[in-house]
Tab-separated table of C-alpha atoms in Angstrom:
chain	number	residue	atom	x	y	z
A	99	UNK	CA	-127.849	64.532	53.813
A	100	UNK	CA	-128.902	68.089	52.979
A	101	UNK	CA	-130.793	68.800	49.775
A	102	UNK	CA	-127.950	71.094	48.572
A	103	UNK	CA	-125.490	68.236	48.979
A	104	UNK	CA	-127.760	65.879	47.043
A	105	UNK	CA	-127.886	68.313	44.117
A	106	UNK	CA	-124.071	68.533	43.829
A	107	UNK	CA	-122.758	66.255	41.040
A	108	UNK	CA	-119.990	63.784	41.956
A	109	UNK	CA	-116.634	65.551	42.080
A	110	UNK	CA	-114.960	63.085	39.714
A	111	UNK	CA	-117.508	63.983	37.009
A	112	UNK	CA	-116.796	67.679	37.579
A	113	UNK	CA	-113.050	67.037	37.244
A	114	UNK	CA	-113.608	65.171	33.988
A	115	UNK	CA	-115.822	67.956	32.651
A	116	UNK	CA	-113.390	70.758	33.627
A	117	UNK	CA	-110.426	69.049	31.942
A	118	UNK	CA	-112.455	68.231	28.823
A	119	UNK	CA	-113.827	71.785	28.530
A	120	UNK	CA	-110.434	73.393	29.111
A	121	UNK	CA	-108.623	71.124	26.632
A	122	UNK	CA	-111.600	70.713	24.278
A	123	UNK	CA	-110.807	67.015	24.001
A	124	UNK	CA	-111.940	63.908	25.865
A	125	UNK	CA	-108.707	62.185	24.836
A	126	UNK	CA	-106.465	64.959	26.182
A	127	UNK	CA	-108.533	65.148	29.376
A	128	UNK	CA	-108.136	61.401	29.826
A	129	UNK	CA	-104.361	61.648	29.481
A	130	UNK	CA	-104.220	64.498	32.018
A	131	UNK	CA	-106.405	62.616	34.528
A	132	UNK	CA	-104.664	59.248	33.918
A	133	UNK	CA	-107.945	57.675	32.793
A	134	UNK	CA	-109.096	56.001	29.620
A	135	UNK	CA	-110.963	58.036	27.044
A	136	UNK	CA	-113.970	55.821	27.605
A	137	UNK	CA	-113.931	56.479	31.350
A	138	UNK	CA	-113.942	60.245	30.767
A	139	UNK	CA	-116.791	59.952	28.272
A	140	UNK	CA	-118.843	57.911	30.770
A	141	UNK	CA	-118.245	60.479	33.522
A	142	UNK	CA	-119.350	63.308	31.226
A	143	UNK	CA	-122.445	61.327	30.287
A	144	UNK	CA	-123.191	60.690	33.963
A	145	UNK	CA	-122.824	64.418	34.680
A	146	UNK	CA	-125.140	65.350	31.813
A	147	UNK	CA	-127.749	62.870	33.061
A	148	UNK	CA	-127.466	64.327	36.564
A	149	UNK	CA	-127.872	67.918	35.338
A	150	UNK	CA	-130.484	66.963	32.764
A	151	UNK	CA	-128.979	68.579	29.678
A	152	UNK	CA	-126.143	68.149	27.205
A	153	UNK	CA	-122.928	69.982	28.087
A	154	UNK	CA	-121.032	69.194	24.892
A	155	UNK	CA	-121.855	69.000	21.228
A	156	UNK	CA	-120.071	65.946	19.844
A	157	UNK	CA	-118.774	66.592	16.346
A	158	UNK	CA	-116.466	64.601	14.117
A	159	UNK	CA	-113.110	64.466	15.934
A	160	UNK	CA	-113.930	67.479	18.120
A	161	UNK	CA	-116.252	68.697	20.855
A	162	UNK	CA	-117.784	72.097	21.626
A	163	UNK	CA	-119.506	73.441	24.705
A	164	UNK	CA	-123.240	73.941	24.590
A	165	UNK	CA	-124.714	77.066	26.172
A	166	UNK	CA	-125.366	75.070	29.352
A	167	UNK	CA	-121.818	73.711	29.215
A	168	UNK	CA	-120.353	77.203	28.903
A	169	UNK	CA	-122.355	78.401	31.928
A	170	UNK	CA	-121.192	75.416	33.968
A	171	UNK	CA	-117.547	75.779	32.865
A	172	UNK	CA	-117.422	79.473	33.802
A	173	UNK	CA	-118.875	78.650	37.225
A	174	UNK	CA	-116.231	75.970	37.763
A	175	UNK	CA	-113.420	78.352	36.727
A	176	UNK	CA	-114.622	80.970	39.201
A	177	UNK	CA	-114.799	78.340	41.936
A	178	UNK	CA	-111.279	77.121	41.180
A	179	UNK	CA	-109.960	80.680	41.456
A	180	UNK	CA	-111.530	80.947	44.923
A	181	UNK	CA	-110.125	77.570	45.949
A	182	UNK	CA	-106.619	78.470	44.753
A	183	UNK	CA	-106.880	81.805	46.575
A	184	UNK	CA	-107.919	80.010	49.790
A	185	UNK	CA	-105.033	77.546	49.492
A	186	UNK	CA	-102.555	80.417	49.027
A	187	UNK	CA	-104.044	82.276	51.993
A	188	UNK	CA	-103.788	79.191	54.195
A	189	UNK	CA	-100.206	78.480	53.136
A	190	UNK	CA	-99.203	82.064	53.902
A	191	UNK	CA	-101.353	82.521	57.001
A	192	UNK	CA	-98.407	82.893	59.386
A	193	UNK	CA	-95.888	84.126	56.844
A	194	UNK	CA	-93.976	87.374	57.372
A	195	UNK	CA	-93.208	87.620	53.642
A	196	UNK	CA	-95.286	90.313	51.905
A	197	UNK	CA	-95.335	90.881	48.145
A	198	UNK	CA	-96.325	94.193	46.561
A	199	UNK	CA	-97.124	94.594	42.865
A	200	UNK	CA	-96.936	97.985	41.169
A	201	UNK	CA	-95.965	99.644	37.918
A	202	UNK	CA	-92.308	100.303	37.181
A	203	UNK	CA	-92.706	104.026	37.833
A	204	UNK	CA	-94.585	103.626	41.127
A	205	UNK	CA	-92.115	100.995	42.290
A	206	UNK	CA	-89.101	103.162	41.518
A	207	UNK	CA	-90.293	106.595	42.620
A	208	UNK	CA	-92.656	105.825	45.478
A	209	UNK	CA	-92.614	102.267	46.848
A	210	UNK	CA	-88.836	101.834	47.075
A	211	UNK	CA	-88.334	105.040	49.099
A	212	UNK	CA	-91.267	104.007	51.299
A	213	UNK	CA	-89.880	100.522	51.957
A	214	UNK	CA	-86.399	101.852	52.686
A	215	UNK	CA	-87.914	104.457	54.997
A	216	UNK	CA	-89.773	102.070	57.262
A	217	UNK	CA	-87.664	98.921	56.895
A	218	UNK	CA	-86.270	99.591	60.365
A	219	UNK	CA	-89.811	99.943	61.742
A	220	UNK	CA	-90.716	96.354	60.846
A	221	UNK	CA	-87.438	94.430	60.374
A	222	UNK	CA	-89.234	91.121	60.887
A	223	UNK	CA	-91.205	91.549	57.646
A	224	UNK	CA	-89.609	90.488	54.373
A	225	UNK	CA	-91.013	92.682	51.590
A	226	UNK	CA	-90.753	91.838	47.888
A	227	UNK	CA	-91.612	94.373	45.179
A	228	UNK	CA	-92.906	93.001	41.872
A	229	UNK	CA	-92.300	95.879	39.456
A	230	UNK	CA	-94.090	95.494	36.147
A	231	UNK	CA	-96.468	97.670	34.161
A	232	UNK	CA	-98.812	94.665	34.071
A	233	UNK	CA	-99.787	94.989	37.732
A	234	UNK	CA	-100.983	91.779	39.370
A	235	UNK	CA	-104.454	91.350	40.879
A	236	UNK	CA	-104.363	90.374	44.591
A	237	UNK	CA	-107.703	88.588	44.220
A	238	UNK	CA	-106.511	86.284	41.430
A	239	UNK	CA	-102.715	86.297	41.588
A	240	UNK	CA	-100.094	85.285	44.138
A	241	UNK	CA	-99.532	88.791	45.475
A	242	UNK	CA	-100.542	90.342	48.805
A	243	UNK	CA	-100.815	94.048	47.992
A	244	UNK	CA	-100.915	96.047	44.786
A	245	UNK	CA	-101.043	99.667	43.739
A	246	UNK	CA	-103.555	99.975	40.920
A	247	UNK	CA	-104.255	102.948	38.694
A	248	UNK	CA	-107.884	103.612	37.850
A	249	UNK	CA	-111.226	104.734	39.212
A	250	UNK	CA	-111.378	102.335	42.163
A	251	UNK	CA	-114.211	100.239	40.714
A	252	UNK	CA	-112.880	96.753	41.448
A	253	UNK	CA	-115.593	94.589	43.053
A	254	UNK	CA	-113.187	91.838	44.166
A	255	UNK	CA	-110.743	94.198	45.884
A	256	UNK	CA	-110.537	96.262	49.042
A	257	UNK	CA	-109.121	99.608	47.968
A	258	UNK	CA	-107.716	102.703	49.676
A	259	UNK	CA	-107.134	105.829	47.597
A	260	UNK	CA	-103.568	107.040	47.926
A	261	UNK	CA	-103.446	109.902	45.410
A	262	UNK	CA	-105.582	111.715	42.869
A	263	UNK	CA	-103.614	112.067	39.645
A	264	UNK	CA	-102.487	115.543	38.570
A	265	UNK	CA	-100.095	115.983	35.648
A	266	UNK	CA	-97.943	119.029	34.912
A	267	UNK	CA	-94.792	120.134	33.023
A	268	UNK	CA	-91.372	120.040	34.726
A	269	UNK	CA	-87.869	121.062	33.716
A	270	UNK	CA	-84.655	122.269	35.290
A	271	UNK	CA	-84.544	125.793	36.664
A	272	UNK	CA	-81.741	126.688	34.253
A	273	UNK	CA	-83.758	125.410	31.276
A	274	UNK	CA	-86.781	127.493	32.308
A	275	UNK	CA	-84.565	130.576	32.625
A	276	UNK	CA	-82.719	130.001	29.348
A	277	UNK	CA	-85.954	129.544	27.397
A	278	UNK	CA	-87.768	132.293	29.325
A	279	UNK	CA	-90.754	130.046	30.106
A	280	UNK	CA	-93.519	132.152	31.640
A	281	UNK	CA	-96.633	130.650	30.046
A	282	UNK	CA	-97.803	127.651	28.043
A	283	UNK	CA	-97.224	129.587	24.809
A	284	UNK	CA	-93.503	129.615	25.631
A	285	UNK	CA	-93.401	125.815	25.468
A	286	UNK	CA	-93.466	126.019	21.644
A	287	UNK	CA	-89.782	126.985	21.836
A	288	UNK	CA	-88.943	123.959	23.978
A	289	UNK	CA	-87.946	120.377	23.389
A	290	UNK	CA	-90.869	118.328	24.672
A	291	UNK	CA	-89.971	114.969	26.213
A	292	UNK	CA	-92.649	112.325	26.689
A	293	UNK	CA	-92.815	108.750	27.938
A	294	UNK	CA	-94.312	106.133	25.645
A	295	UNK	CA	-96.762	104.572	28.090
A	296	UNK	CA	-100.358	103.459	28.429
A	297	UNK	CA	-100.353	103.844	32.217
A	298	UNK	CA	-102.201	107.156	32.263
A	299	UNK	CA	-105.197	108.691	30.531
A	300	UNK	CA	-103.024	111.762	29.967
A	301	UNK	CA	-99.631	110.340	29.092
A	302	UNK	CA	-98.668	112.391	26.034
A	303	UNK	CA	-98.152	116.079	25.404
A	304	UNK	CA	-101.003	116.034	22.908
A	305	UNK	CA	-103.326	114.613	25.583
A	306	UNK	CA	-102.141	117.187	28.093
A	307	UNK	CA	-102.640	120.202	25.823
A	308	UNK	CA	-106.082	118.944	24.816
A	309	UNK	CA	-107.189	118.417	28.418
A	310	UNK	CA	-106.169	121.878	29.582
A	311	UNK	CA	-108.008	123.333	26.599
A	312	UNK	CA	-104.981	124.878	24.928
A	313	UNK	CA	-105.809	126.132	21.420
A	314	UNK	CA	-102.434	127.581	20.416
A	315	UNK	CA	-100.389	126.299	17.494
A	316	UNK	CA	-97.115	124.428	17.761
A	317	UNK	CA	-94.507	123.622	15.157
A	318	UNK	CA	-94.151	120.301	13.404
A	319	UNK	CA	-91.410	119.059	15.740
A	320	UNK	CA	-92.450	115.805	17.362
A	321	UNK	CA	-91.775	115.218	21.087
A	322	UNK	CA	-88.649	113.319	22.049
A	323	UNK	CA	-90.011	109.929	23.148
A	324	UNK	CA	-88.378	107.729	25.798
A	325	UNK	CA	-89.387	104.374	27.260
A	326	UNK	CA	-89.665	105.222	30.969
A	327	UNK	CA	-89.998	108.080	33.447
A	328	UNK	CA	-86.489	107.708	34.824
A	329	UNK	CA	-85.033	108.559	31.410
A	330	UNK	CA	-87.463	111.455	30.984
A	331	UNK	CA	-86.574	113.002	34.338
A	332	UNK	CA	-82.843	112.493	33.801
A	333	UNK	CA	-83.058	114.228	30.439
A	334	UNK	CA	-85.060	117.102	31.942
A	335	UNK	CA	-82.609	117.441	34.854
A	336	UNK	CA	-79.741	117.602	32.348
A	337	UNK	CA	-81.413	120.543	30.623
A	338	UNK	CA	-82.400	118.609	27.525
A	339	UNK	CA	-86.041	119.676	27.525
A	340	UNK	CA	-89.310	119.696	29.436
A	341	UNK	CA	-91.358	116.653	30.393
A	342	UNK	CA	-94.592	115.740	32.167
A	343	UNK	CA	-94.673	114.622	35.793
A	344	UNK	CA	-97.401	113.494	38.128
A	345	UNK	CA	-97.932	114.864	41.624
A	346	UNK	CA	-97.174	111.664	43.551
A	347	UNK	CA	-94.236	110.520	41.416
A	348	UNK	CA	-90.846	112.215	41.668
A	349	UNK	CA	-91.458	113.970	45.000
A	350	UNK	CA	-87.804	114.019	46.033
A	351	UNK	CA	-86.705	115.450	42.666
A	352	UNK	CA	-89.313	118.202	42.895
A	353	UNK	CA	-88.778	119.012	46.561
A	354	UNK	CA	-85.031	119.284	46.026
A	355	UNK	CA	-85.712	121.707	43.116
A	356	UNK	CA	-83.753	119.553	40.668
A	357	UNK	CA	-86.908	119.891	38.589
A	358	UNK	CA	-89.376	122.741	38.866
A	359	UNK	CA	-92.845	123.602	37.564
A	360	UNK	CA	-92.239	126.419	35.062
A	361	UNK	CA	-95.989	127.045	34.582
A	362	UNK	CA	-98.920	126.692	36.971
A	363	UNK	CA	-101.268	124.746	34.696
A	364	UNK	CA	-101.953	121.092	35.434
A	365	UNK	CA	-104.445	118.412	34.429
A	366	UNK	CA	-106.563	116.658	37.043
A	367	UNK	CA	-107.323	113.408	35.204
A	368	UNK	CA	-110.022	112.157	37.564
A	369	UNK	CA	-108.035	108.944	38.034
A	370	UNK	CA	-106.086	107.849	41.085
A	371	UNK	CA	-103.644	105.342	42.551
A	372	UNK	CA	-105.163	102.839	44.983
A	373	UNK	CA	-103.585	100.483	47.485
A	374	UNK	CA	-105.551	97.239	47.158
A	375	UNK	CA	-105.881	93.786	48.693
A	376	UNK	CA	-108.071	90.850	47.731
A	377	UNK	CA	-111.588	91.028	49.109
A	378	UNK	CA	-111.388	87.456	50.391
A	379	UNK	CA	-107.781	87.611	51.595
A	380	UNK	CA	-107.184	86.009	54.954
A	381	UNK	CA	-106.165	88.439	57.681
A	382	UNK	CA	-102.401	88.445	58.174
A	383	UNK	CA	-100.637	90.724	60.646
A	384	UNK	CA	-97.705	91.245	58.247
A	385	UNK	CA	-99.969	92.446	55.398
A	386	UNK	CA	-101.942	94.693	57.756
A	387	UNK	CA	-98.697	96.177	59.060
A	388	UNK	CA	-97.265	96.946	55.620
A	389	UNK	CA	-100.587	98.352	54.424
A	390	UNK	CA	-100.783	100.663	57.452
A	391	UNK	CA	-97.192	101.825	56.934
A	392	UNK	CA	-97.803	102.605	53.252
A	393	UNK	CA	-100.930	104.608	54.076
A	394	UNK	CA	-99.055	106.494	56.798
A	395	UNK	CA	-96.199	107.216	54.374
A	396	UNK	CA	-98.654	108.515	51.755
A	397	UNK	CA	-99.872	111.115	54.246
A	398	UNK	CA	-96.407	112.203	55.377
A	399	UNK	CA	-93.060	112.124	53.630
A	400	UNK	CA	-94.533	110.338	50.629
A	401	UNK	CA	-97.482	112.702	50.211
A	402	UNK	CA	-98.279	114.217	46.834
A	403	UNK	CA	-96.496	117.498	46.148
A	404	UNK	CA	-99.881	119.228	45.787
């Protein structure tokens, strides 16, 4: 038997410790493991003797992790995440079902058109889109691909940059003409529409004006706030005001001139959208195929407008 194997505590003692630490109760751990409370206590004691230090502080009617116990518990949690990830990868090894997680806006304005575009190119692949502003993590969650907003610094993920984020005002052509919008100063006469969102570092008009360095004065009228980008763009299309758009979002709306850029200024936020997979994900032809198609789409019909 190898020395590394000899140093590994018995697995039943690890199971007893994990349940006790998670539930903070020997009694609850015993019920979960279908053991007596005494049996769990003996396994914890055996584990502590094996490691050579106390893992719990026993107090009246409650237990707490010691520093050593906290270190050991965090290591076990990380190991369980890897094990669960491996089990999911194995179960889906030959699956042609691919799940993609993305924000509501990215799902609506970019992923859906992409999937519809190349559905005929890979009819054997069943693609599910999980649209939620709490985007799932392919390393930890049951999802194959995700589009994450950020700086790309995710150590557990393989990432491919799709778009750098640039944000600019948009409105209908008739609205720009009616309000004679030629410069940023002209926006003070406009109804400003903004989305209440935390999905961008430049999501509000106040953020946008600050980041382009605008020092002019505006009235006391507050922007018209809506809950999502679809409502904002619909309102702008209907001539109700001017809103902010990002360069990889409503491409079709911009290319069809239903919305235009009335001024040239834009903010380059330094952030980007990344297509990511888990670093330890098992290779699956279906995932590789969808990933390649999304990257190809991002360079062609789905490319940023500038």
